[in-house]
PDB file of C-alpha atoms in Angstrom:
ATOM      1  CA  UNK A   1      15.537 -13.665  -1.312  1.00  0.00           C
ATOM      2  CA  UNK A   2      12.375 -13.577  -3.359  1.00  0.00           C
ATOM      3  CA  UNK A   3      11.821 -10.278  -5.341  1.00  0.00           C
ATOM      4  CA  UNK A   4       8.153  -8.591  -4.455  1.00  0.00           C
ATOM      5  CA  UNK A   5       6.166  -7.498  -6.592  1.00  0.00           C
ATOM      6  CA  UNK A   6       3.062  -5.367  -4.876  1.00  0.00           C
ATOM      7  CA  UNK A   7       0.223  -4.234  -6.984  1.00  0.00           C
ATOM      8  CA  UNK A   8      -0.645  -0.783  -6.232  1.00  0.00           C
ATOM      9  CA  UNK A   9      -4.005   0.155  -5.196  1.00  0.00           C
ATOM     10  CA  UNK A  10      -4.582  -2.982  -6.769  1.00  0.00           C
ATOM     11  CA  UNK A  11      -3.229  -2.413 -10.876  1.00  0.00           C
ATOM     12  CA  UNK A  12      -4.341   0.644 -11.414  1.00  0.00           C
ATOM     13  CA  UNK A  13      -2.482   1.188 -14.229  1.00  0.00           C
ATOM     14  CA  UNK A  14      -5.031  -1.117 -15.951  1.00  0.00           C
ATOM     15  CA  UNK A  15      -8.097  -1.091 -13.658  1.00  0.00           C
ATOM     16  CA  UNK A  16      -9.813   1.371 -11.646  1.00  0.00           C
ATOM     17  CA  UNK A  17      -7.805   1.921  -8.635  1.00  0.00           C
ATOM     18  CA  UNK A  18      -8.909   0.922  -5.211  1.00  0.00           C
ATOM     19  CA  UNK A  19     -11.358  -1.217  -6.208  1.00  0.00           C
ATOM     20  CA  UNK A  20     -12.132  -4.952  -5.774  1.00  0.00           C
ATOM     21  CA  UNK A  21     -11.641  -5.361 -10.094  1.00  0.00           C
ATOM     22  CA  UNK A  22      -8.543  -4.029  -9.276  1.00  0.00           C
ATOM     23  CA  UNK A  23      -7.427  -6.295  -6.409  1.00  0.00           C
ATOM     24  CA  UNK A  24      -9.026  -9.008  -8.224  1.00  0.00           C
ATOM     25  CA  UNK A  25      -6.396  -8.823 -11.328  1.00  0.00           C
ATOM     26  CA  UNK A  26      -3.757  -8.053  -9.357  1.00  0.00           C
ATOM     27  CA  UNK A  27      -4.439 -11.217  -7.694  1.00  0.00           C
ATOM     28  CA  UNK A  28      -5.129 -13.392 -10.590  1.00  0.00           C
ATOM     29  CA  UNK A  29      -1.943 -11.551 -12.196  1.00  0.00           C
ATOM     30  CA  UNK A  30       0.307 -13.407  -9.910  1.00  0.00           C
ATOM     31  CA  UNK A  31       1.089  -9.898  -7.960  1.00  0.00           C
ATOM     32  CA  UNK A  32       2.352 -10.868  -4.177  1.00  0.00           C
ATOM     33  CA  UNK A  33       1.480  -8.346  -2.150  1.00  0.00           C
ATOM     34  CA  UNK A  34      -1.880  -5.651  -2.558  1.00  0.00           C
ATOM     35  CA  UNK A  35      -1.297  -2.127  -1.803  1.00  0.00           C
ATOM     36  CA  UNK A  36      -4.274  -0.314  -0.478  1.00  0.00           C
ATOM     37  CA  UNK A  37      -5.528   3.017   0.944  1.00  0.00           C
ATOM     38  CA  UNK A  38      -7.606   3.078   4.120  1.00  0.00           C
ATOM     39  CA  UNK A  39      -9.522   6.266   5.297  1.00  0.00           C
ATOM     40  CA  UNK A  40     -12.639   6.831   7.242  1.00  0.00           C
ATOM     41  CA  UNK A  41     -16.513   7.394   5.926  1.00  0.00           C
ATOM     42  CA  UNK A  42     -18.029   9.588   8.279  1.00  0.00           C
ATOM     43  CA  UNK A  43     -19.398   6.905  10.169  1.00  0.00           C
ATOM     44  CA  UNK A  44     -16.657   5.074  11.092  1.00  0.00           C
ATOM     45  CA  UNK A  45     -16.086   2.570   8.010  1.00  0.00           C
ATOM     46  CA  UNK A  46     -12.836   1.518   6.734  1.00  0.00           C
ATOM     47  CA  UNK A  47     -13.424   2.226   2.902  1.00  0.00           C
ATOM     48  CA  UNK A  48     -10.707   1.726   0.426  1.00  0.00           C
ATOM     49  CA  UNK A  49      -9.752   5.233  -1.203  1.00  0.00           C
ATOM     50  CA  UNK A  50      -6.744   7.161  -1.570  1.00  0.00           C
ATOM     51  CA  UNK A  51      -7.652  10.948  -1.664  1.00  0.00           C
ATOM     52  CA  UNK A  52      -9.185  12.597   1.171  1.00  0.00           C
ATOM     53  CA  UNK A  53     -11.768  13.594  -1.667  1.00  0.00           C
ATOM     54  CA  UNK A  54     -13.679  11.385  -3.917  1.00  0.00           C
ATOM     55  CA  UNK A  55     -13.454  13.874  -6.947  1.00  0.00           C
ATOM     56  CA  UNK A  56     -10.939  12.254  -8.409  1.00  0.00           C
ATOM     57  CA  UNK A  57     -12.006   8.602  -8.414  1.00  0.00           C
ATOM     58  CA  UNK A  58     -15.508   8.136  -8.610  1.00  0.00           C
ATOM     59  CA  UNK A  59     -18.462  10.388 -10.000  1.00  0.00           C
ATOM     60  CA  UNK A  60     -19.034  11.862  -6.885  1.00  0.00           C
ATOM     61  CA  UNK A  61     -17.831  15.008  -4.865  1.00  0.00           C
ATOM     62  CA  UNK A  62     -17.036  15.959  -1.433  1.00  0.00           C
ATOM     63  CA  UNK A  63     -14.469  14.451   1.151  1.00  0.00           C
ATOM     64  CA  UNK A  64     -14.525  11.207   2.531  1.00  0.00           C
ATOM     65  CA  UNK A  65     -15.198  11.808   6.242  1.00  0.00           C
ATOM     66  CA  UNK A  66     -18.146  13.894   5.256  1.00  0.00           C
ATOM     67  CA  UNK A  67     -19.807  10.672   3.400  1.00  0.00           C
ATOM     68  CA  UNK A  68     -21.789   7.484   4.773  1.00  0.00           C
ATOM     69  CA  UNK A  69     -20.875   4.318   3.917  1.00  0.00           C
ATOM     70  CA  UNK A  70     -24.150   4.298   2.181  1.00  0.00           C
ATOM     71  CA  UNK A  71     -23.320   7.367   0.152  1.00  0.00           C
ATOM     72  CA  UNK A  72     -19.923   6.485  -1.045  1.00  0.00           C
ATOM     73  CA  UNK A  73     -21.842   2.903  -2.118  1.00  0.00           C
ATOM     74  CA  UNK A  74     -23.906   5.048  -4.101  1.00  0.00           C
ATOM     75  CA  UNK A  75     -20.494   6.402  -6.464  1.00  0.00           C
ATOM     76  CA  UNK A  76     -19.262   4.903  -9.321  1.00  0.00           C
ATOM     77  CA  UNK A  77     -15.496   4.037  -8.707  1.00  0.00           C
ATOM     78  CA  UNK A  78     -14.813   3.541 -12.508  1.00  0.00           C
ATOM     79  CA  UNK A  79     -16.157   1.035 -14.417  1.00  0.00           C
ATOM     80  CA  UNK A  80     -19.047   0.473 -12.457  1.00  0.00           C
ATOM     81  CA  UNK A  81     -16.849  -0.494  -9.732  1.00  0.00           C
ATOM     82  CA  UNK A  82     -18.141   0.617  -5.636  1.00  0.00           C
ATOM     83  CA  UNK A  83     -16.136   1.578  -3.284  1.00  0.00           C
ATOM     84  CA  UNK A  84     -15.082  -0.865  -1.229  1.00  0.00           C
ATOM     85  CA  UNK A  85     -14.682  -1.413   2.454  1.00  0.00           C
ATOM     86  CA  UNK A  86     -11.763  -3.243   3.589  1.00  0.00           C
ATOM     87  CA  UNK A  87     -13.571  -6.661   4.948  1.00  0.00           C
ATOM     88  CA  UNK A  88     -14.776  -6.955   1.073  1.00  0.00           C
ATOM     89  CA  UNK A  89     -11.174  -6.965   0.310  1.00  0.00           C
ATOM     90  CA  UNK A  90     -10.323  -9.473   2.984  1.00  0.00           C
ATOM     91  CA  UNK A  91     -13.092 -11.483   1.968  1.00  0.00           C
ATOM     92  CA  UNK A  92     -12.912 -11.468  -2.287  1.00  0.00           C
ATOM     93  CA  UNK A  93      -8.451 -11.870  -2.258  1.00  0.00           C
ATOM     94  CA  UNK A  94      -6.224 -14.104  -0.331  1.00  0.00           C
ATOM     95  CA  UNK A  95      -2.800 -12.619  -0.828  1.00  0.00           C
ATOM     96  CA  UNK A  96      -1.015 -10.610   1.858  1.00  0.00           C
ATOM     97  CA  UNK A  97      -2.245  -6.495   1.752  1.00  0.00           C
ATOM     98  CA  UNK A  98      -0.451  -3.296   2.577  1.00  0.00           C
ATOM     99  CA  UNK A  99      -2.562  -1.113   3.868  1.00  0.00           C
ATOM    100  CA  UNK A 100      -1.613   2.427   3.846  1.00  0.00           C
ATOM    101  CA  UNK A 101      -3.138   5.033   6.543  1.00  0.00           C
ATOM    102  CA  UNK A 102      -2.593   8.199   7.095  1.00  0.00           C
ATOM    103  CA  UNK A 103      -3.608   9.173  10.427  1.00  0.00           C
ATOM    104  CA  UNK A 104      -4.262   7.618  14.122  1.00  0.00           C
ATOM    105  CA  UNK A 105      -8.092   7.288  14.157  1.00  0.00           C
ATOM    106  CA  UNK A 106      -8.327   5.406  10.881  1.00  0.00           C
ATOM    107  CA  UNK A 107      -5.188   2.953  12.329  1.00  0.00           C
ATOM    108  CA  UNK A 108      -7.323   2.079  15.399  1.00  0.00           C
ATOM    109  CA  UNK A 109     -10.054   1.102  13.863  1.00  0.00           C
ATOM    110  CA  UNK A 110      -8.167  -1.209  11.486  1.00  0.00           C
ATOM    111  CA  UNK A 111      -5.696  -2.023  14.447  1.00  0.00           C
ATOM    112  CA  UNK A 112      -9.241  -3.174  15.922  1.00  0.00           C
ATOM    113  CA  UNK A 113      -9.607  -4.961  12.836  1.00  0.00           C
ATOM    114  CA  UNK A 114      -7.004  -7.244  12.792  1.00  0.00           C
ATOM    115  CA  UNK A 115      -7.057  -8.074  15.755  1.00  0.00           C
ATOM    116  CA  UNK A 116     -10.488  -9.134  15.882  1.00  0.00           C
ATOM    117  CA  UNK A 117      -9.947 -11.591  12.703  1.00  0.00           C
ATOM    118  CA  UNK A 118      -6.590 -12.342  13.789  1.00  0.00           C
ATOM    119  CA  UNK A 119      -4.838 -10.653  10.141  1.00  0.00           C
ATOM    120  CA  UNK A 120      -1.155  -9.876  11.732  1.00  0.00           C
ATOM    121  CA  UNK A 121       0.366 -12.511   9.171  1.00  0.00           C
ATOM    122  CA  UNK A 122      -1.525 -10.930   6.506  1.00  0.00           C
ATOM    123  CA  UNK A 123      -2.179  -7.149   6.407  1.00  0.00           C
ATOM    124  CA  UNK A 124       1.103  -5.194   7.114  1.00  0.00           C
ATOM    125  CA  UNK A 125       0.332  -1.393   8.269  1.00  0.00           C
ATOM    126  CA  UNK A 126       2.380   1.258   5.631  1.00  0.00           C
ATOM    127  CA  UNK A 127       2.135   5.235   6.722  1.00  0.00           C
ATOM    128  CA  UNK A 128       4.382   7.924   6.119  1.00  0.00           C
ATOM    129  CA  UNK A 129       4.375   9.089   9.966  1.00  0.00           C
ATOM    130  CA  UNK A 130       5.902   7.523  12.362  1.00  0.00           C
ATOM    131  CA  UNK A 131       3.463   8.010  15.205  1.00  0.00           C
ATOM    132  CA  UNK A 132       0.749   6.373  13.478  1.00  0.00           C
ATOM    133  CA  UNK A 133       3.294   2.642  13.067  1.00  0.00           C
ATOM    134  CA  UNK A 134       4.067   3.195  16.751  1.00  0.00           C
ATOM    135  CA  UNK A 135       0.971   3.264  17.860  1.00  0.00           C
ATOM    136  CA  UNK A 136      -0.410   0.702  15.625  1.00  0.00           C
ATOM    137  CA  UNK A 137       2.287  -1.610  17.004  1.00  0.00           C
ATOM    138  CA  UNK A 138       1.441  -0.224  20.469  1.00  0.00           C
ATOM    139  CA  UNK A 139      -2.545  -1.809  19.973  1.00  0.00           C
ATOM    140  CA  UNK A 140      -1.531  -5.221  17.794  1.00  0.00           C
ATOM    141  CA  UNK A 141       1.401  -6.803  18.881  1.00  0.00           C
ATOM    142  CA  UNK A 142       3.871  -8.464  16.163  1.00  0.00           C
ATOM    143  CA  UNK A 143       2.159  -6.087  13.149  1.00  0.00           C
ATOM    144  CA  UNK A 144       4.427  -5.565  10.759  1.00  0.00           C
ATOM    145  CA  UNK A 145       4.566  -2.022   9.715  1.00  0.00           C
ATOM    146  CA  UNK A 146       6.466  -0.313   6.617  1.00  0.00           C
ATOM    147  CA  UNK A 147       7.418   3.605   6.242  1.00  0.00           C
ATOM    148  CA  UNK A 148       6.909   5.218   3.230  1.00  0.00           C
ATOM    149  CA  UNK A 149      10.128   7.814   3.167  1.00  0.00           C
ATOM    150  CA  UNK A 150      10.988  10.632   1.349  1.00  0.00           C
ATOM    151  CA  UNK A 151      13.763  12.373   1.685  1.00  0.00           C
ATOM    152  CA  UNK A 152      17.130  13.926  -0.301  1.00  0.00           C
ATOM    153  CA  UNK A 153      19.196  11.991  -2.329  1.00  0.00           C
ATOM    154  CA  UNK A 154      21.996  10.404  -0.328  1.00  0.00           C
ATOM    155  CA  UNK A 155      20.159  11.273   2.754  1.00  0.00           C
ATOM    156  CA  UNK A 156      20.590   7.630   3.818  1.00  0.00           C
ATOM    157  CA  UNK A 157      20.913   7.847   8.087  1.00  0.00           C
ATOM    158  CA  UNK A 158      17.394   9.794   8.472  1.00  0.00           C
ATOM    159  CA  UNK A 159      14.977   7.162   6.688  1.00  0.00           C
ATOM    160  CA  UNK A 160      17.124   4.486   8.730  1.00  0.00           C
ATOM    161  CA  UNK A 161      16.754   6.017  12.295  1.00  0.00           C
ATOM    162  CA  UNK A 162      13.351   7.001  11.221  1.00  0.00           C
ATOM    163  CA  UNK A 163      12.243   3.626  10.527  1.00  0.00           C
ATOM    164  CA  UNK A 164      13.800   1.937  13.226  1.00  0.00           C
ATOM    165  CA  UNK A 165      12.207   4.971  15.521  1.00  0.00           C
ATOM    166  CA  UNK A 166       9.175   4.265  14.549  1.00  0.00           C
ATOM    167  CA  UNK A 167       9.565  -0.047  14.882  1.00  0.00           C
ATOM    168  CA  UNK A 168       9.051  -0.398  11.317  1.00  0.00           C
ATOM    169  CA  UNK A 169      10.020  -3.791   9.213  1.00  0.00           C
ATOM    170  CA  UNK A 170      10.425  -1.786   6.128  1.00  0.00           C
ATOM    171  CA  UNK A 171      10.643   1.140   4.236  1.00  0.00           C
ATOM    172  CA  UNK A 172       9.142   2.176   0.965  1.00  0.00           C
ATOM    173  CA  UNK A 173      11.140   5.031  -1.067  1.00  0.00           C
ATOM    174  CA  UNK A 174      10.732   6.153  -4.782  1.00  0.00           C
ATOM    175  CA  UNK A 175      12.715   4.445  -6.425  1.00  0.00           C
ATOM    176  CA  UNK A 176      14.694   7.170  -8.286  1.00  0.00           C
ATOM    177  CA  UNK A 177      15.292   8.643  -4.942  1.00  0.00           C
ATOM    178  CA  UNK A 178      17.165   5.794  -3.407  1.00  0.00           C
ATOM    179  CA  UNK A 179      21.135   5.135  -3.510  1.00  0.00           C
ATOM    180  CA  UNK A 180      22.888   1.851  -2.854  1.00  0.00           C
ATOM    181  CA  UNK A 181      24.234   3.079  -0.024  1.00  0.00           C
ATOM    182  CA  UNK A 182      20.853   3.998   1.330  1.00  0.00           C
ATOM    183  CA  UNK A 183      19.600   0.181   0.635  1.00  0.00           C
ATOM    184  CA  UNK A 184      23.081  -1.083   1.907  1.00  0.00           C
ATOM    185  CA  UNK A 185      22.382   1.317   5.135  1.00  0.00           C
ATOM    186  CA  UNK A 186      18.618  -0.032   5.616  1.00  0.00           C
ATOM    187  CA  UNK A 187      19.602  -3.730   5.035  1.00  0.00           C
ATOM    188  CA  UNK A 188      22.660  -3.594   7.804  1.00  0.00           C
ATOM    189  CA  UNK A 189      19.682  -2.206   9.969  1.00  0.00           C
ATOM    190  CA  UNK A 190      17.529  -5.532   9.151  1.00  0.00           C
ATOM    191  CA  UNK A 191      14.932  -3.341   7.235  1.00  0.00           C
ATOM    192  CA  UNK A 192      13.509  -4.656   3.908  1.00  0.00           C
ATOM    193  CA  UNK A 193      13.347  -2.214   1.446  1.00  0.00           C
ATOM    194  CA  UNK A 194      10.903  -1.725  -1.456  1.00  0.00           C
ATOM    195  CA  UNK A 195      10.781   0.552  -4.524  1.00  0.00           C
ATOM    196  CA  UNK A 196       7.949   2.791  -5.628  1.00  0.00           C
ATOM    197  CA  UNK A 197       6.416   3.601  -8.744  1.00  0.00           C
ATOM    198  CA  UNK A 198       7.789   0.760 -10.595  1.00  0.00           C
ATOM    199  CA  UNK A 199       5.991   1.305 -13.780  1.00  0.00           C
ATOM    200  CA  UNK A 200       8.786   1.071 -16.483  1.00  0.00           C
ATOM    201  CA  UNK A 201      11.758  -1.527 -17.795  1.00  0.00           C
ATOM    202  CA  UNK A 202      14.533   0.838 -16.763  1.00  0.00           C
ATOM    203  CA  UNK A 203      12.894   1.654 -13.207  1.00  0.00           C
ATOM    204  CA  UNK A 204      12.910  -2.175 -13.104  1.00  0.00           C
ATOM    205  CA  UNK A 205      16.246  -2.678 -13.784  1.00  0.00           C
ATOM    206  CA  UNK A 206      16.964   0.115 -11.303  1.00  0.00           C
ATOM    207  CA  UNK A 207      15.569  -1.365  -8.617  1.00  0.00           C
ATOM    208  CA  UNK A 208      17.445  -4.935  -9.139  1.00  0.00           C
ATOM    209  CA  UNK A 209      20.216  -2.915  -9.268  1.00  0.00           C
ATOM    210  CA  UNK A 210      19.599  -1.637  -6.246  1.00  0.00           C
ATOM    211  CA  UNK A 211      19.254  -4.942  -4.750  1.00  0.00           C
ATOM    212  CA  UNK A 212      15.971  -3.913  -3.417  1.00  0.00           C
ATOM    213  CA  UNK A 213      13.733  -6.448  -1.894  1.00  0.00           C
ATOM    214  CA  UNK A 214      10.825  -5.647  -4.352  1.00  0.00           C
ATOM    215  CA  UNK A 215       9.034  -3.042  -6.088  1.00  0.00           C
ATOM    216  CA  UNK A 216       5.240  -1.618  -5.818  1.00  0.00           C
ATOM    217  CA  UNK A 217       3.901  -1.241  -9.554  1.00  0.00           C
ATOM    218  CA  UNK A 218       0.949   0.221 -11.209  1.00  0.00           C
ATOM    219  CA  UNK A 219       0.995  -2.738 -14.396  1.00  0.00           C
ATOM    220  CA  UNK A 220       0.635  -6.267 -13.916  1.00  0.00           C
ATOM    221  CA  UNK A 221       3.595  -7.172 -16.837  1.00  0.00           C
ATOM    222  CA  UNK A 222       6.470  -5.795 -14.210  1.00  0.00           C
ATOM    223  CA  UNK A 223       5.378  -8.633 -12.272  1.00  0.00           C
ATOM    224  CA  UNK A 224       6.583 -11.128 -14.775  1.00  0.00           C
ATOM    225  CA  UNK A 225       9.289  -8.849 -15.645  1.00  0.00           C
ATOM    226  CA  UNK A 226      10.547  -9.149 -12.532  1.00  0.00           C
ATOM    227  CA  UNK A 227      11.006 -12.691 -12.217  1.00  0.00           C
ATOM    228  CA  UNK A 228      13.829 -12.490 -15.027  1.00  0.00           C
ATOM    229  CA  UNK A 229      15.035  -8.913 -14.733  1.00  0.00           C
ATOM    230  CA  UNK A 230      19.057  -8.849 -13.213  1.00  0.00           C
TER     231      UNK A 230
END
């Protein structure tokens, strides 16, 4: 089975994150999946931004669902960068996306989304709560949906019934958090299972260890790593 590599929030390691230079690279560095954060502008748009605050990432101040589309446009996401809204993302890359949501209003309106441009073969729906997957795969039939997990080491049943509770595909777990029996456990389930941060050579080599089925990274170099890493 081919090893993932998924570029988070595009590379931010290198690039401002959440942006469409960022997407761009990961794109052009061979990365096969894009990992993106969706969350609401006050009126209504899906804008691509991790924090529920722009403080951190652009020039700007104040939470997201108090700003218009037209003000967050305004910020400077690094490097000159805007922030973008996800149809800009759609539109500029042509590799698969993760898109990572937080809450139930901001998964209808994407929900709406791809159903509307017909994206279940491309976008996958990531969330760490389980009511938000189900009821994403309760308005778009066939999504594929991962859960980002957390939990104690060697605490392998609960991410398993948790994903499977929730009709997930997948589940995302950091990566120095996860046990071969917890991958053996989610596999035996049918669930893929990814690593996360994958930002260094022995995290690498952990996660092939692991036999996991890929790895979300901040750097564009793990993808080529990767390829050769046993």
């Amino acid at each position: 089975m081919t090893f993932l590599t998924i570029g988070h929030r595009g590379v931010m390691g290198v690039e401002p994150e959440n942006t469409l230079r960022s997407y761009l690279r990961a794109e052009r560095c061979g990365m096969d999946v894009i990992a993106l954060d969706l969350r609401l502008s006050k009126d209504g748009a899906l804008v691509a931004v991790h924090d529920p605050e722009v403080d951190r990432t652009t020039d700007g101040s104040g939470a997201v669902a108090d700003l218009t589309l037209a003000e967050l446009r305004e910020l400077d996401a690094g490097q000159g960068e805007r922030v973008p809204v996800l149809e800009e993302v759609l539109d500029a890359v042509r590799v698969p996306l993760q898109a990572f949501v937080t809450d139930r209003a901001t998964a209808a309106v994407l929900a709406e989304l791809i159903l509307r441009r017909d994206l279940t073969s491309r976008v996958e729906v990531a969330s760490t709560r389980e009511d938000v997957l189900a009821e994403t795969a309760r308005l778009v039939p066939g999504v594929r949906t991962s859960l980002y997990a957390d939990f104690p080491v060697g605490d392998a049943g609960s991410v398993v019934d948790r994903a499977l509770a929730a009709g997930a595909a997948s589940v995302a777990v950091d990566v120095e958090r996860l046990s071969l029996e917890t991958v053996e456990a989610a596999h035996a389930a049918g669930l893929r299972v990814t690593g996360r941060a994958v930002d260094t050579l022995d995290r690498l080599r952990l996660a092939r260890a692991l036999g996991l089925d890929g790895a979300a990274t901040d750097f564009p170099e793990i993808r080529s790593t990767g390829r050769f890493t046993a």
